[in-house]
Amino acid sequence: MPKQEEPLNEISLNAQAGKSNVLMCESKLKYCKENTASTTDVYESLDQISSTLKDKRTTMRRKVEISAHFSSLHKSVKLGHMINFWKILNRYHLMFVVKLFNYDDPRTAQEEILHLYNETNFFPISNLHELLLSDFNVCNEGYLSTLKILAMQAILKLKSCSDYEQTLLQVFSHDDRYLLRDTNLKIHTVVKLLLNFYSVSPLYKVLFGLKFVQYVNQYNLRIGDYIKNMDILSFERQLLRYVPKQSMTIYKLHLNSIYMQYSKHRQTPEKMMLSDILPFSARESFQDILQLIDTQDVQQKLLAFETADLIRLTNESLKYLELRKVLNLLRTVWFILRHDFPRSNRSKATFSDKTLIFINTKLSELHGMENDVMDLLKTLYEHCIDNRDQKRLNNVINTMFNCSVVLKKYGLLELAARMEVSNYYIFKEAKLIRPILKKFEKFISFSQIRKQASELFSLIFNINFTLNEPTFVSLQQFCQTVFGSIFVKLKLHNYVSFPNCSEIMLALLYSNATNIQVPLDSWSPTTRMLYSCLSGIFNLNTTEIINSSCSRGHMLQKYEFLIKTAYCFNVEMSKHSSMNLALITKNYMDKWVNPLVTSADSISPLEIETLRLLLQYLKFNNLDKILIDLLDLLRAKGDFYACIATDIEFYRCSALVDLKMSNDLKLMKNIISERTSIFNLKLEPLLNVLRLRLKLFSWEDDYSGFEKLFIHKLPLSRPELLDVDNKTKLPASKYLRVILFNIDLLGVASRLHISNGQMREAIIEAKKALKLSVCLLKKIDKISQRSRLDLILLLTFAYMNLIKSYVFVGISRDCEYYIKEFSKVICDLGEPNVVFISLHFLYQYYKLTEQTDLAITVLKRENKTFNFIDGESNIWGLTLFLYDNEEYEKVTDCLRIFFGDELQKTFLLRYWELEMGHAVNTFECLPKYRGKNDINRVNSMYRQVMQQLGSDPFFKSMFDSIIAIPSCKDLPGEGKSIFQTPSKRFLNPNVNSSPRSSSMTPRGKHVKQKFDRTAAINNLENLKKFIENMELGSLKNHELSRLASFYSLTISLLSSICPQKVTTKNLTDNLALSDLPKCLPLFYDKVFSEINHEIYSNFHILPMRLVPVPISTEKEKLLHLQESFGKCNQSFNVISIDVCPINGSLLINKLESKSGKMICLRVPLDRTYTRDLDCHRTTFYEAKKELMYVIQESNATTSVEVTSAITTKEERRSWWETRYDLDRRLELLMNTIEHYWFNGLKGIFSPKVLSIELLEEFGLKFNEILHQNLPSRRHFGNPSMFTQIDHWILELMLQLNPQDEHFGFMLEDLLYFVFDILLFQGEENAYDEIDFGVIHIQLEEQIRKFRVQLFEVQEVCHTFLVIGNECHLFPWEKLTFMDSLSVSRVPSFGYLHDLLQRFDYNLFPEVSLNGNISMILNPHGDLSRTETRFSCQFSQIAREKKESRLLMNSKPGESIFLQMLISSNVFVYLGHGGGEQYTRLKEIKKCSSIAPSLLLGCSSAAMRYFKNLESTGTAYAYLIGGCPLVLGNLWDVTDKDIDKFSDSVFDKINFFQANNEISDGRNLTLAVSSSRDVCHLKYLNGAAPVVYGLPMKFF
């Protein structure tokens, strides 16, 4: 793994590691008011104003100051969005106006009237005309009628009635709009004012008088309260005297409207008639409007027409007039019609529609007439407002917008926008908001200048527009949800302070525009915190701002604690910290959620988002217990948190899963399973429900439930949730949630496929999940915090899941690739808890693969990262930390403290017991952990047996003895009773008589033995049966390997104590079980190599098919190996060499193809040392360490850097001395292995096959020798009554050569082997009392006699070596007893079975050298000597042998390299390595057939060791790809020696022989064996070449 950055490099933490942040200390959370910034207290200010207004002199002296103070208060109210305080402030302002009237200052009062109106309305006014004609709307409905009354009083007091006559007439003519809209109107005051206007207005007395009579009748007023000594009739008769003599336009314009309203409420015969009050000249009429167009007083003349006639004649005249005149005529006509009564009828409505249609059809012709159009549409707009006709009002606004688009006039667009806003203000209907906003999107889109767009936006983004949203909840929804789409259209790059906005509105708005720098200094601290929470920008003085206080009446005052909590939480999260998370959560629960009155208000979007993020962050940091407490409290609040009910359920389920609360999860599953209709939910809640189901399915390994819901139902009901290509065009935020859901879905599917035994599908789903995660990772800076946290977790688990899948089947190469990728990703995660979990995962992986240096490095970083985790609340992180640091007792202690009385509810304690190797009660163990529990139970049972055996002095020596199956033959009768050893005579140790020291000699036992032989047999038998009945499919490959070791040891021990308990079937089972961990990774490696990028063409979930599990099919194949190998015509032996991971002994299994006989050996490597403490002792791991040192040093000396630096003779001499020394060390190591490890067992590798008759005859002699010399037999019966040693052990003796200098040492080894067998069968002999010298002499004599007959015996043709994981590096073939044999390696028995089956059980397939030979020579161009040596012969082959190819001094492309491999008879590679630099090994594995390959480069056959995972290397890739034979080197070699070796091999297989020369087939394996010694360094270079595969013959 490359050097990594510190895991927390990207995390900036202000607080010291492991300590609480000063920010969240209890003393800082009091939110006291001390040292707060000074804020305007509106209530105190109003009290001061009220006191001032009580005194006339003070009021008049300070009126300007008071007005300014009101301006300041209005500003504060707006900034703080104090809508609830607005009415109070307006009331005080009205009080000020009244006081000004009372103190005889009507002019100032008039100014304050306008002041008050402009402070509270978005559209400002400049005079009382505009005030009187202003509409009642949401901004002024509480005070406008009063303000209008005060304005009328001001007009009277200032004696300016004549200036306002027309305005007043319009007000009273349209009093239903301008006055009577207020139900609380002070009608008495209005009537009095009306009489005042009647008295001072000579021209319009009739109109004011009629309105007075109307109100008296309409409101049942007593006329005597207003006019003394006069009734209604008298007043009406008096009005007739004031009828104008000549027609006046204004009079006539308003007369009809006022009279009709008067008539409506004065329904008596005595009422006045309209004809009575019409001026005489007004009664004339005209027949043709065209005649009037260019005349003076057009409006007055048009008033003479009846409404119907006016509309009809106008319609007829339109086609005869030019466009400008038409517009002027229509404007005049509509001005008249607006004041006509009744105001709404069908003819007017139809005429309105025709007018708008006319304008829309003439749009392109209206250039230069924009003002005329604007005036006409304004009049139509006022008409629609008068009649409250919203439908046609919208048509008018749409027409105005059309004009602005076609005529490209901003004034028209602005007017349309103003009309739209006024429409909302007046009608105050919430349903209007969305249509208005849709229109404003268009308005802003069509505005060409950014400033104009901002002006339009400010029409709807102001405090007045939000008056219908009185709470923070509704305001946040309004600002963020509604304005988001419009604000984006502005495309602002700089901050714009929109007028008439509260700071809260600006904070809510700009929180979405994080690219704009917002000046926060003018905002209150609470608003600044709100902005920071929403925007994610935390650049405030946290300590100062957290202790500030919100001003009284401020909208955020009620939510101050929530905002501060959200701010503290967001600060914590921005620092990637969780140290204060528990404290923040507890404060939130105690001070906000607990006191919450759920009926008071609805939950705010701020709290929803904060709460969702808090729940996610608690889960993200594994604060599961606090998370459950919070969720239970939220659930107790009933419907208040109903909007996040699915979030609550999901996170509760997640926390329960993490805490492994199995009973609570069962209860939750029962509740959830009752819900059937989930697919009608909205996207976010549905995703929560589905992810919850995923959690439960994953927890229970319920692949059938998963398939039913996610494979069958979901694609039909909600296909958009599986649409990772977004063909359904979901919005970006929703599409992102769908992608994250699919990553989670694929991850769970992968895990369920593993539990279902479908490893190919598991890998595919895991790769898909990782692909989606990595793609999203590239855009992590552009996604929300919630999505970011989800992605980090899903990405982490995607890597872990994929690596775990490869670990499950034991494939190391892919594990290493993804581990390195994962290591790089960890550095950029930036989240301590996830980094910690990832480092824990890496640490466990490096321990599993025995990469000790990396494991130590990672553990240090893991421990450093733990300092940034709240271990007090994060029980998962704490237990991981303690476990990795091997503080196992503390793991259970901290669990008991953490859970207290609830410990029994969680499986977490049992989980850690399993991880620590303990077995738990089967009934308490969850199904998904039963495999782990079974392994632990096997380990426990084995330890129990070992303790039992170790307690007996006789059987204790079994651990130092060779144990074999079979070791002896069954006896014919019951003569195998256990014999008591005779009393031991204490003799001095004698080398000749007893090399085993007396301390190692079994003693005679007391009659009452502590050791219970029967119990030991029963325990071993129970262990054997338990292993045989285990379900293997749920075990990881390394667990399967460990189980195989236990089974091998178990049957070995059982066979030694009681051979009858171990059958041939048990040997077969042992072979199959031990081979499964070797052949399964090869099987899966081949399967996985065929997975390519096509899997990413769609991300649909693969079906959960019930298919035969490979482990079952492979096991079945292995159980019939004897039968399969027997089909081969040539005989061969298959010998496996492995080391026992439990006790370090060598495990040797031998299978003879012809006889089908199987032998199982457990060989203690220090057995000679236990017999003689002065003897040499080398354990397996010591030998391996020495070998690795030699190879590393050798590789270092062959590197280009070293060899190219040699320039002098001294340096060359030094280099050769180093090489010779390494060669001698390797030779010494191999001699030690041969002499002390194998010793007398060398014959097991011998190709000689001795006849049964010969062995029977030798056996009789051997038994006679034993009967003569063993105390246990000497005085009892005859030899046939005693234990008979198996023939294969006798065969080992006959394989020993008396001429060998180590013959005595080897024979002694076999004698102890035999005596130990007898001992364990009950023949207890004190070894000190055995005369080994006599036995040695007698036995040697017999061996010499019988060896004469060995020259005529048959020999097996070949020996296959199945090398165990840890043994690959050893050059076993260089051992002297194998040096001349035909030997090749195969990965497993199962692989050999498939290979022989592929070649029709032909042991020596023929390879033609006549042509089609592919050769690559020196492709890198730096092996000049190799090129010189072979270039001529290779070139000749390429020329003379058909279809042969030579690529020399040129790097092959991948396609060329693969083509050479696939299409040739033979492939020869002389370059660096095995060609893996020119083609990916994955591509080689994909091949179905590869030519026999001679890979003569450095380390071409080297296997990388990963302890519990299967080794990997180039040679294995060739074998997986279908290559029947691979020749390669175990380590780096020098070119000169390996060239000599290669030349020798080529010569021996007649590789360079011409086609016209006839040659017999040459066995490559024999050629390799006989060519090793041509190397100058016979071990350092000569031992490196090995052959994998079949011993093919080259013709």
Coordinates of C-alpha atoms in Angstrom, one line a residue, residues 1281-1554:
M1281 CA -1.6 -60.7 18.3
F1282 CA -0.2 -57.2 18.4
T1283 CA -0.8 -54.0 16.4
Q1284 CA 0.2 -54.3 12.8
I1285 CA 1.9 -51.3 11.2
D1286 CA 0.4 -50.3 7.9
H1287 CA 2.2 -51.3 4.7
W1288 CA 2.9 -47.7 3.5
I1289 CA 5.0 -47.1 6.7
L1290 CA 7.0 -50.3 6.0
E1291 CA 7.4 -49.1 2.5
L1292 CA 9.1 -45.9 3.9
M1293 CA 11.7 -48.1 5.6
L1294 CA 12.4 -50.0 2.4
Q1295 CA 12.8 -46.7 0.6
L1296 CA 15.7 -45.8 2.9
N1297 CA 19.1 -46.4 1.4
P1298 CA 21.6 -48.0 3.9
Q1299 CA 24.4 -46.3 1.9
D1300 CA 23.0 -42.9 2.7
E1301 CA 25.2 -41.1 5.3
H1302 CA 22.0 -40.1 7.2
F1303 CA 20.5 -43.6 7.0
G1304 CA 20.7 -44.2 10.8
F1305 CA 19.1 -40.8 11.6
M1306 CA 16.3 -41.4 9.2
L1307 CA 15.7 -45.0 10.4
E1308 CA 15.5 -43.7 14.0
D1309 CA 12.9 -41.2 12.9
L1310 CA 10.7 -44.0 11.5
L1311 CA 11.3 -46.2 14.5
Y1312 CA 10.0 -43.4 16.8
F1313 CA 7.1 -43.0 14.4
V1314 CA 6.3 -46.7 14.8
F1315 CA 6.8 -46.7 18.6
D1316 CA 4.5 -43.7 19.0
I1317 CA 1.8 -45.4 16.9
L1318 CA 2.1 -48.4 19.2
L1319 CA 2.1 -46.2 22.3
F1320 CA -1.1 -44.5 21.2
Q1321 CA -2.7 -47.9 20.6
G1322 CA -1.9 -49.0 24.1
E1323 CA 1.5 -50.5 23.9
E1324 CA 3.2 -48.5 26.6
N1325 CA 7.0 -48.9 26.4
A1326 CA 9.5 -46.9 28.3
Y1327 CA 11.7 -45.7 25.5
D1328 CA 14.8 -45.8 27.7
E1329 CA 14.3 -49.5 28.1
I1330 CA 14.2 -50.2 24.4
D1331 CA 17.5 -51.2 22.9
F1332 CA 17.5 -49.1 19.8
G1333 CA 21.0 -50.3 18.8
V1334 CA 19.9 -53.9 18.4
I1335 CA 16.7 -52.9 16.6
H1336 CA 18.7 -50.7 14.3
I1337 CA 21.1 -53.5 13.4
Q1338 CA 18.5 -56.1 12.9
L1339 CA 16.3 -53.8 10.8
E1340 CA 19.1 -52.5 8.6
E1341 CA 20.0 -56.1 7.8
Q1342 CA 16.5 -56.8 6.7
I1343 CA 16.3 -53.6 4.7
R1344 CA 19.4 -54.5 2.8
K1345 CA 18.0 -57.9 2.0
F1346 CA 14.7 -56.6 0.7
R1347 CA 16.1 -53.6 -1.2
V1348 CA 17.7 -56.0 -3.7
Q1349 CA 14.3 -56.7 -5.0
L1350 CA 13.5 -53.0 -5.5
F1351 CA 15.3 -52.8 -8.8
E1352 CA 12.4 -54.7 -10.5
V1353 CA 9.5 -52.6 -9.0
Q1354 CA 7.3 -50.3 -11.0
E1355 CA 7.4 -46.5 -10.8
V1356 CA 4.7 -43.9 -11.0
C1357 CA 5.1 -41.6 -14.0
H1358 CA 4.7 -38.3 -12.4
T1359 CA 4.2 -36.6 -9.1
F1360 CA 1.9 -33.6 -8.6
L1361 CA 2.5 -31.2 -5.7
V1362 CA -0.4 -29.3 -4.3
I1363 CA 1.4 -26.6 -2.4
G1364 CA -0.4 -24.8 0.5
N1365 CA -0.7 -21.1 0.8
E1366 CA 2.3 -20.5 3.1
C1367 CA 4.5 -23.1 1.3
H1368 CA 4.5 -21.7 -2.3
L1369 CA 7.8 -20.0 -1.9
F1370 CA 9.7 -23.1 -0.9
P1371 CA 11.5 -24.8 -3.9
W1372 CA 10.4 -28.3 -2.8
E1373 CA 11.4 -29.7 -6.2
K1374 CA 15.1 -28.9 -5.3
L1375 CA 15.1 -31.4 -2.4
T1376 CA 17.4 -34.2 -3.3
F1377 CA 14.7 -36.9 -3.1
M1378 CA 12.7 -35.0 -5.7
D1379 CA 15.5 -33.5 -7.8
S1380 CA 15.4 -36.2 -10.4
L1381 CA 11.6 -36.8 -10.5
S1382 CA 9.0 -35.7 -12.9
V1383 CA 7.3 -33.1 -10.7
S1384 CA 4.9 -30.3 -11.3
R1385 CA 2.7 -28.2 -9.2
V1386 CA -1.1 -27.8 -9.4
P1387 CA -3.2 -25.4 -7.4
S1388 CA -5.5 -28.1 -6.0
F1389 CA -6.8 -31.6 -6.4
G1390 CA -9.9 -30.2 -7.9
Y1391 CA -8.0 -28.3 -10.5
L1392 CA -6.0 -31.4 -11.4
H1393 CA -9.3 -33.3 -11.8
D1394 CA -10.6 -30.7 -14.2
L1395 CA -7.3 -30.6 -16.1
L1396 CA -7.2 -34.3 -16.6
Q1397 CA -10.8 -34.4 -17.6
R1398 CA -10.1 -31.7 -20.2
F1399 CA -7.4 -33.9 -21.8
D1400 CA -9.4 -37.1 -21.6
Y1401 CA -7.3 -38.3 -18.6
N1402 CA -4.1 -38.3 -20.7
L1403 CA -1.3 -37.5 -18.2
F1404 CA 1.2 -36.6 -21.0
P1405 CA -0.6 -34.6 -23.6
E1406 CA 1.5 -34.1 -26.7
V1407 CA 2.7 -30.7 -27.9
S1408 CA 3.7 -30.3 -31.5
L1409 CA 6.9 -28.4 -32.2
N1410 CA 6.4 -28.6 -36.0
G1411 CA 5.0 -25.0 -36.1
N1412 CA 2.7 -22.4 -34.7
I1413 CA 5.2 -21.4 -32.1
S1414 CA 5.0 -17.9 -30.6
M1415 CA 8.1 -16.4 -29.1
I1416 CA 8.8 -13.0 -27.3
L1417 CA 12.4 -12.2 -26.8
N1418 CA 13.7 -9.3 -24.8
P1419 CA 10.6 -7.1 -25.3
H1420 CA 12.0 -4.4 -23.0
G1421 CA 15.2 -4.2 -24.9
D1422 CA 17.6 -4.4 -21.9
L1423 CA 18.5 -8.1 -21.9
S1424 CA 21.1 -8.0 -24.6
R1425 CA 22.9 -11.2 -23.6
T1426 CA 19.7 -13.1 -23.7
E1427 CA 18.8 -11.7 -27.1
T1428 CA 22.3 -12.5 -28.4
R1429 CA 22.1 -16.1 -27.1
F1430 CA 18.7 -17.0 -28.6
S1431 CA 18.0 -14.6 -31.4
C1432 CA 19.5 -16.8 -34.1
Q1433 CA 17.6 -20.0 -33.1
F1434 CA 14.3 -18.2 -32.5
S1435 CA 14.6 -16.4 -35.8
Q1436 CA 15.3 -19.7 -37.5
I1437 CA 12.2 -21.2 -35.9
A1438 CA 10.1 -18.3 -37.0
R1439 CA 11.4 -18.7 -40.6
E1440 CA 11.3 -22.4 -40.9
K1441 CA 8.3 -23.6 -38.8
K1442 CA 5.0 -22.6 -40.3
E1443 CA 2.8 -20.0 -38.6
S1444 CA 5.5 -19.4 -36.0
R1445 CA 6.1 -15.8 -34.8
L1446 CA 8.9 -14.0 -33.1
L1447 CA 8.6 -10.6 -31.4
M1448 CA 12.1 -9.4 -30.5
N1449 CA 13.2 -6.2 -28.9
S1450 CA 9.7 -4.8 -29.2
K1451 CA 6.9 -4.4 -26.7
P1452 CA 3.8 -6.3 -27.7
G1453 CA 0.4 -4.8 -27.4
E1454 CA -2.2 -6.5 -25.3
S1455 CA -4.2 -7.9 -28.3
I1456 CA -1.0 -9.3 -29.9
F1457 CA 0.1 -10.8 -26.6
L1458 CA -3.3 -12.5 -26.0
Q1459 CA -3.4 -13.7 -29.6
M1460 CA 0.0 -15.4 -29.2
L1461 CA -1.2 -17.1 -26.1
I1462 CA -4.5 -18.3 -27.5
S1463 CA -3.6 -19.4 -31.0
S1464 CA -0.2 -21.0 -30.6
N1465 CA 1.0 -24.6 -29.9
V1466 CA 3.7 -23.3 -27.6
F1467 CA 4.3 -19.8 -26.1
V1468 CA 7.9 -18.8 -25.1
Y1469 CA 8.6 -15.6 -23.2
L1470 CA 12.1 -14.4 -22.4
G1471 CA 11.8 -11.1 -20.8
H1472 CA 11.1 -9.4 -17.4
G1473 CA 8.4 -11.1 -15.3
G1474 CA 5.7 -13.2 -17.0
G1475 CA 4.5 -10.7 -19.5
E1476 CA 1.9 -9.2 -17.0
Q1477 CA 3.2 -5.7 -17.9
Y1478 CA 2.0 -6.2 -21.5
T1479 CA -1.5 -7.5 -20.8
R1480 CA -3.8 -7.4 -17.8
L1481 CA -4.0 -10.7 -15.9
K1482 CA -7.8 -10.4 -15.9
E1483 CA -7.7 -10.7 -19.7
I1484 CA -5.5 -13.8 -19.5
K1485 CA -8.0 -15.3 -17.0
K1486 CA -10.9 -14.7 -19.4
C1487 CA -9.3 -17.0 -22.0
S1488 CA -10.7 -20.5 -22.3
S1489 CA -7.5 -22.1 -23.7
I1490 CA -3.9 -21.0 -23.6
A1491 CA -0.9 -22.6 -25.2
P1492 CA 1.7 -24.3 -22.9
S1493 CA 3.8 -21.4 -21.7
L1494 CA 7.4 -21.1 -20.9
L1495 CA 7.7 -17.9 -18.9
L1496 CA 11.5 -17.6 -18.2
G1497 CA 11.5 -14.1 -16.7
C1498 CA 12.2 -13.1 -13.1
S1499 CA 9.5 -14.1 -10.6
S1500 CA 7.2 -15.3 -13.3
A1501 CA 6.0 -18.1 -11.1
A1502 CA 6.2 -16.1 -7.8
M1503 CA 3.1 -16.2 -5.7
R1504 CA 2.2 -13.3 -3.4
Y1505 CA 1.3 -14.5 0.1
F1506 CA -1.8 -13.2 1.9
K1507 CA -2.1 -15.6 4.9
N1508 CA -5.8 -16.4 5.0
L1509 CA -6.5 -15.5 1.4
E1510 CA -5.2 -17.6 -1.4
S1511 CA -1.9 -16.6 -2.9
T1512 CA -1.9 -15.0 -6.3
G1513 CA 0.5 -14.7 -9.2
T1514 CA 1.0 -14.6 -12.9
A1515 CA 1.3 -18.4 -13.2
Y1516 CA -2.1 -18.9 -11.6
A1517 CA -3.6 -16.4 -14.1
Y1518 CA -2.3 -18.5 -16.9
L1519 CA -3.7 -21.7 -15.3
I1520 CA -7.1 -20.1 -14.8
G1521 CA -7.1 -19.0 -18.4
G1522 CA -6.7 -22.6 -19.5
C1523 CA -3.0 -23.1 -19.8
P1524 CA -2.2 -26.8 -19.2
L1525 CA 1.5 -26.1 -18.5
V1526 CA 3.4 -23.1 -17.2
L1527 CA 7.2 -23.0 -16.6
G1528 CA 8.3 -20.0 -14.5
N1529 CA 10.6 -18.8 -11.7
L1530 CA 9.8 -18.5 -8.1
W1531 CA 12.0 -15.4 -7.6
D1532 CA 14.4 -13.1 -9.5
V1533 CA 17.3 -14.8 -11.3
T1534 CA 20.3 -13.5 -13.2
D1535 CA 20.1 -13.7 -17.0
K1536 CA 23.3 -15.7 -17.6
D1537 CA 22.3 -18.6 -15.3
I1538 CA 18.7 -18.7 -16.4
D1539 CA 19.7 -18.5 -20.0
K1540 CA 21.9 -21.6 -19.5
F1541 CA 19.0 -23.3 -17.8
S1542 CA 16.6 -22.3 -20.6
D1543 CA 19.1 -23.5 -23.3
S1544 CA 19.3 -26.8 -21.5
V1545 CA 15.6 -27.2 -21.3
F1546 CA 15.2 -26.3 -25.0
D1547 CA 17.8 -28.8 -25.9
K1548 CA 16.2 -31.6 -23.8
I1549 CA 12.8 -31.1 -25.4
N1550 CA 14.3 -30.7 -28.9
F1551 CA 12.9 -27.3 -29.2
F1552 CA 15.5 -26.2 -31.8
Q1553 CA 15.3 -29.5 -33.7
A1554 CA 14.4 -29.1 -37.4

